[in-house]
PDB file of C-alpha atoms in Angstrom:
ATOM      1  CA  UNK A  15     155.878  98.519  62.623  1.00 54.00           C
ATOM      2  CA  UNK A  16     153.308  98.742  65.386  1.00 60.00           C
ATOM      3  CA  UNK A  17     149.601  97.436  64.759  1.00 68.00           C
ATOM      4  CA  UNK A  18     147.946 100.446  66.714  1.00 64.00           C
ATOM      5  CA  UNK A  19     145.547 102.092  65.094  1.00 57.00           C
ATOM      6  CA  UNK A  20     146.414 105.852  64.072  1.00 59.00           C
ATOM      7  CA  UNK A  21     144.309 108.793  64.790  1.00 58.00           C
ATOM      8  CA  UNK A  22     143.293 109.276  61.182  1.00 65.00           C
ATOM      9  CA  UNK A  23     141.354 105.904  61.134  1.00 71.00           C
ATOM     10  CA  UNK A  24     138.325 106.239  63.201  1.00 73.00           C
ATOM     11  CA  UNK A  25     135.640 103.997  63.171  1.00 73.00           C
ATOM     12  CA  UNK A  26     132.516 104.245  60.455  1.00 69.00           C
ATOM     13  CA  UNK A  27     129.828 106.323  61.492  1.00 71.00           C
ATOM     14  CA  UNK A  28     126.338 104.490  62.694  1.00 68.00           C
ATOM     15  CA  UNK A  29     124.503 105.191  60.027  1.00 64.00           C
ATOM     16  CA  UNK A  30     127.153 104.099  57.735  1.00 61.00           C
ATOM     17  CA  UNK A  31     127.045 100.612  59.545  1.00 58.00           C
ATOM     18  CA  UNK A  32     124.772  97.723  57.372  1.00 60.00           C
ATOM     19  CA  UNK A  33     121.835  96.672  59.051  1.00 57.00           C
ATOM     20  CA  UNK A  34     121.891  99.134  62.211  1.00 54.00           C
ATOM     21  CA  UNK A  35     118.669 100.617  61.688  1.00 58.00           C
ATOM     22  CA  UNK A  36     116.302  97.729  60.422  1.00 59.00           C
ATOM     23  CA  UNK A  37     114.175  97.391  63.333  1.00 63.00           C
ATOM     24  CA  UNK A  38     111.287  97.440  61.063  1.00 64.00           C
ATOM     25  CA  UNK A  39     109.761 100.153  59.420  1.00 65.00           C
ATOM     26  CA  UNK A  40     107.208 102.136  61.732  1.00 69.00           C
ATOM     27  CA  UNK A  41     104.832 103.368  59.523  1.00 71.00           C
ATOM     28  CA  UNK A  42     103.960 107.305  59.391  1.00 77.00           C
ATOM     29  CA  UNK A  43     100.671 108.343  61.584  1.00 81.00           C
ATOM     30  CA  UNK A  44      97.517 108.107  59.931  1.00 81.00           C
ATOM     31  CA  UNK A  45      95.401 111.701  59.540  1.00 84.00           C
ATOM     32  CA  UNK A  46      92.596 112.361  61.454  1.00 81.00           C
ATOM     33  CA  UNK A  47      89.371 111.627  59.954  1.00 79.00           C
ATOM     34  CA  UNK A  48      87.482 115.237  59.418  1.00 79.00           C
ATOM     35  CA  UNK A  49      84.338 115.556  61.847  1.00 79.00           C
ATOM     36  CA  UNK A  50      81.014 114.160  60.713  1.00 76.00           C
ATOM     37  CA  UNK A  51      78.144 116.491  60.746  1.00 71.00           C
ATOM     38  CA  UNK A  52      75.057 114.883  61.423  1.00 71.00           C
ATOM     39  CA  UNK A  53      72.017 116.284  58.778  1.00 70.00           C
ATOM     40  CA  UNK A  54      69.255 117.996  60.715  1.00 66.00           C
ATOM     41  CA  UNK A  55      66.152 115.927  60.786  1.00 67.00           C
ATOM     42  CA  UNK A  56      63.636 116.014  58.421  1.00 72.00           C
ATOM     43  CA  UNK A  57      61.225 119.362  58.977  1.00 68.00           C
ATOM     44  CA  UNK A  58      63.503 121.067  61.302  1.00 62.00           C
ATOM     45  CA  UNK A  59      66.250 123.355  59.737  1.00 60.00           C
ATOM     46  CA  UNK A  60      68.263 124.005  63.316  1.00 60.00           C
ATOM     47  CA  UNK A  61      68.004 122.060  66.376  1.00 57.00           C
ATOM     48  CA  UNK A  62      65.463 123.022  68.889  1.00 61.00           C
ATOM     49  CA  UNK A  63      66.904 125.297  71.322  1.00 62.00           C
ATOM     50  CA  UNK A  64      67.616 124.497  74.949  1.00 64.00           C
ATOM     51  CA  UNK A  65      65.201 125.155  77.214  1.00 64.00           C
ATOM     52  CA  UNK A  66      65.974 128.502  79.623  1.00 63.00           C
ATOM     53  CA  UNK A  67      67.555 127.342  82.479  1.00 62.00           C
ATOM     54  CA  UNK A  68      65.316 127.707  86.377  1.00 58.00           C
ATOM     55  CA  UNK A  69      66.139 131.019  88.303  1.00 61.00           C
ATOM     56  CA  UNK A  70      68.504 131.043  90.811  1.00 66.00           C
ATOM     57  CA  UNK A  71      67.832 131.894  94.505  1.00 67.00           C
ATOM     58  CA  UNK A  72      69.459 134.522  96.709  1.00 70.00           C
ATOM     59  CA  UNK A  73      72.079 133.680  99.250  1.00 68.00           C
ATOM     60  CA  UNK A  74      71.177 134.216 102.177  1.00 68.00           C
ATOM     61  CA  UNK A  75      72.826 137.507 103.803  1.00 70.00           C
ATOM     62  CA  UNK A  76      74.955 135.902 106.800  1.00 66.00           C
ATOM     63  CA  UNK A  77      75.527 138.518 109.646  1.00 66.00           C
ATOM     64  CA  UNK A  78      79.367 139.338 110.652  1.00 70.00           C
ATOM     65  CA  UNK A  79      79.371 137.359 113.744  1.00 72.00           C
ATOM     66  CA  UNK A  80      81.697 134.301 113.943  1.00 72.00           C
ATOM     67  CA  UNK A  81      81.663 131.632 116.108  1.00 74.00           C
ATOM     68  CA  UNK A  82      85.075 129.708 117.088  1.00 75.00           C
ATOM     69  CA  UNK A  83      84.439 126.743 117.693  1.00 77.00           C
ATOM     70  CA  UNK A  84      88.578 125.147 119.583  1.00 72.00           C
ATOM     71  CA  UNK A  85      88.979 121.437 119.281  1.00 74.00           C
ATOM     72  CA  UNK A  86      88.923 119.992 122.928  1.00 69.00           C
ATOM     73  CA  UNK A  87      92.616 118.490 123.746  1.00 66.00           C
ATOM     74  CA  UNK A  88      92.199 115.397 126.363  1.00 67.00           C
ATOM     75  CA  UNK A  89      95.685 115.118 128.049  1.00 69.00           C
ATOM     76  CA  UNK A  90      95.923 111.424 128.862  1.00 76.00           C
ATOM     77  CA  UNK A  91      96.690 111.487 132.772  1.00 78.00           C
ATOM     78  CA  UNK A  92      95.157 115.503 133.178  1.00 85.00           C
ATOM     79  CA  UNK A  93      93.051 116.147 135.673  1.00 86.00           C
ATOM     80  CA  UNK A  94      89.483 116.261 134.650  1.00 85.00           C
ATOM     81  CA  UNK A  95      88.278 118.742 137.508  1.00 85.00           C
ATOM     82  CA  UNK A  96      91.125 121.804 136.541  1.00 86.00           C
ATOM     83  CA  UNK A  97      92.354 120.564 133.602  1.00 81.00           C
ATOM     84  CA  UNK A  98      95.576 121.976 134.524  1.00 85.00           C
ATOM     85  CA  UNK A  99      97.223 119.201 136.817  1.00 86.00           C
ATOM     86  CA  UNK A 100      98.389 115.555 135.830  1.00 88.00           C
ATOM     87  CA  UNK A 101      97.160 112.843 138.053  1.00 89.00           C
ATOM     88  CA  UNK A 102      99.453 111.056 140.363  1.00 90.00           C
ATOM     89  CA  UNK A 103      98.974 107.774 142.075  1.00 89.00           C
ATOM     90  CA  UNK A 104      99.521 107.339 145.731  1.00 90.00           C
ATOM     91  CA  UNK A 105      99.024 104.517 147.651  1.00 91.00           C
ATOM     92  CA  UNK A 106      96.095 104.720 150.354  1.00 91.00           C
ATOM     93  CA  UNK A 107      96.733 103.071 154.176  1.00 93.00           C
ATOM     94  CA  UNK A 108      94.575 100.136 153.929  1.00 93.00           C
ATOM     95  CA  UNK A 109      96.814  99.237 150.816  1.00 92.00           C
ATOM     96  CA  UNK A 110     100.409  99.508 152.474  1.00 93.00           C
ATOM     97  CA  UNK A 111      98.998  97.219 155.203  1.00 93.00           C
ATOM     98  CA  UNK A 112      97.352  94.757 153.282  1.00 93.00           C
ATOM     99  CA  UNK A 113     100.924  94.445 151.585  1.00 93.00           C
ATOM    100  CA  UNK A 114     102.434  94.096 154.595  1.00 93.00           C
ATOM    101  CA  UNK A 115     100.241  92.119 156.441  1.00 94.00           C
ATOM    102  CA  UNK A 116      99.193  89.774 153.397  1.00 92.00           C
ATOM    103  CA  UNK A 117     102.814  89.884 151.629  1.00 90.00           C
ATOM    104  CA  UNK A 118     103.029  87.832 148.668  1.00 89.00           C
ATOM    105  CA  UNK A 119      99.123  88.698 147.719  1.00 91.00           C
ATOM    106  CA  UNK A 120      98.888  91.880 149.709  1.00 93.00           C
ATOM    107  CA  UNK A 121     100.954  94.001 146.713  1.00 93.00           C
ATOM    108  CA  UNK A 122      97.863  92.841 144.417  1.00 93.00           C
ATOM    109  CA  UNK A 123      95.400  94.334 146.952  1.00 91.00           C
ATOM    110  CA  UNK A 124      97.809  97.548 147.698  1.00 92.00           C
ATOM    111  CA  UNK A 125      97.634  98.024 143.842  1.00 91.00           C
ATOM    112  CA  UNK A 126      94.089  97.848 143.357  1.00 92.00           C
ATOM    113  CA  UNK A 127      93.215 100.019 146.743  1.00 91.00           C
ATOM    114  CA  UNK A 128      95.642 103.392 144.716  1.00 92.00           C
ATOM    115  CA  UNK A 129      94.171 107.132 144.437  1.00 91.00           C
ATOM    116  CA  UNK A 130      94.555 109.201 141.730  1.00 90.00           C
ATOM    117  CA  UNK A 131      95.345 112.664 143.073  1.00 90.00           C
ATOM    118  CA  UNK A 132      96.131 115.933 140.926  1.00 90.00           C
ATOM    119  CA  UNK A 133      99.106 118.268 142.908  1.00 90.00           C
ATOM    120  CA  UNK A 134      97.265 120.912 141.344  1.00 89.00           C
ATOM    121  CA  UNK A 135      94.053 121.576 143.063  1.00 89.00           C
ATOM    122  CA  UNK A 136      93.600 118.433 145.355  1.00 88.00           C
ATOM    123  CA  UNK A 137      91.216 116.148 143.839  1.00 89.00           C
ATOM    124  CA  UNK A 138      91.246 112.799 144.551  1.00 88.00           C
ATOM    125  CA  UNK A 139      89.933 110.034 141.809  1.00 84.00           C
ATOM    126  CA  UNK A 140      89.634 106.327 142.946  1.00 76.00           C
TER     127      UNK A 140
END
């Protein structure tokens, strides 16, 4: 017939297998050892007691005013004068016609010669 194996044979069971479980023996936890009580020394019966602890001050009684204290935001680019408006850079006169008079180095000079001005409230920074 065929070799297949039929339902009734099923393989041993692990423990049933020689030599599965020999890992080595682990050996069961040893007990604790029962506290030690020191002996009192000689002429005393009891320890000495503690010594009474110092008093404790008083709080001082805070009145019920509080004071907020709101972390300062810096916008980078805000106007420092209304703190509203974000600077823009515009280009003064003497800038545009040292760029056009001076081309290839007049740009550097119209660059460095900007204003900082805020559409908010009109300051000028330069």
């Amino acid at each position: 017939m065929d070799n297949k194996p039929l339902l009734q044979d099923r393989p041993p069971a692990y423990n049933a297998v020689p030599g599965a479980y020999e890992y080595g023996a682990i050996p069961p936890p040893a007990p604790a050892p029962p506290p030690y009580h020191y002996p009192p020394p000689p002429g005393q019966a009891f320890p000495a007691p503690a010594p009474p602890a110092a008093p404790i001050g008083q709080q001082p009684n805070y009145t019920s005013t509080y004071t907020i204290i709101q972390p300062s935001v810096v916008v980078v680019g805000g106007c420092p004068a209304c703190r509203v408006g974000v600077l823009e850079d515009d280009f003064t006169c003497l800038g545009i016609m040292c760029a056009i008079l001076f081309f290839p180095l007049g740009i550097l000079f119209c660059l460095a010669l900007r204003q900082r001005r805020c559409p908010n409230c009109g300051a000028t920074f330069g």
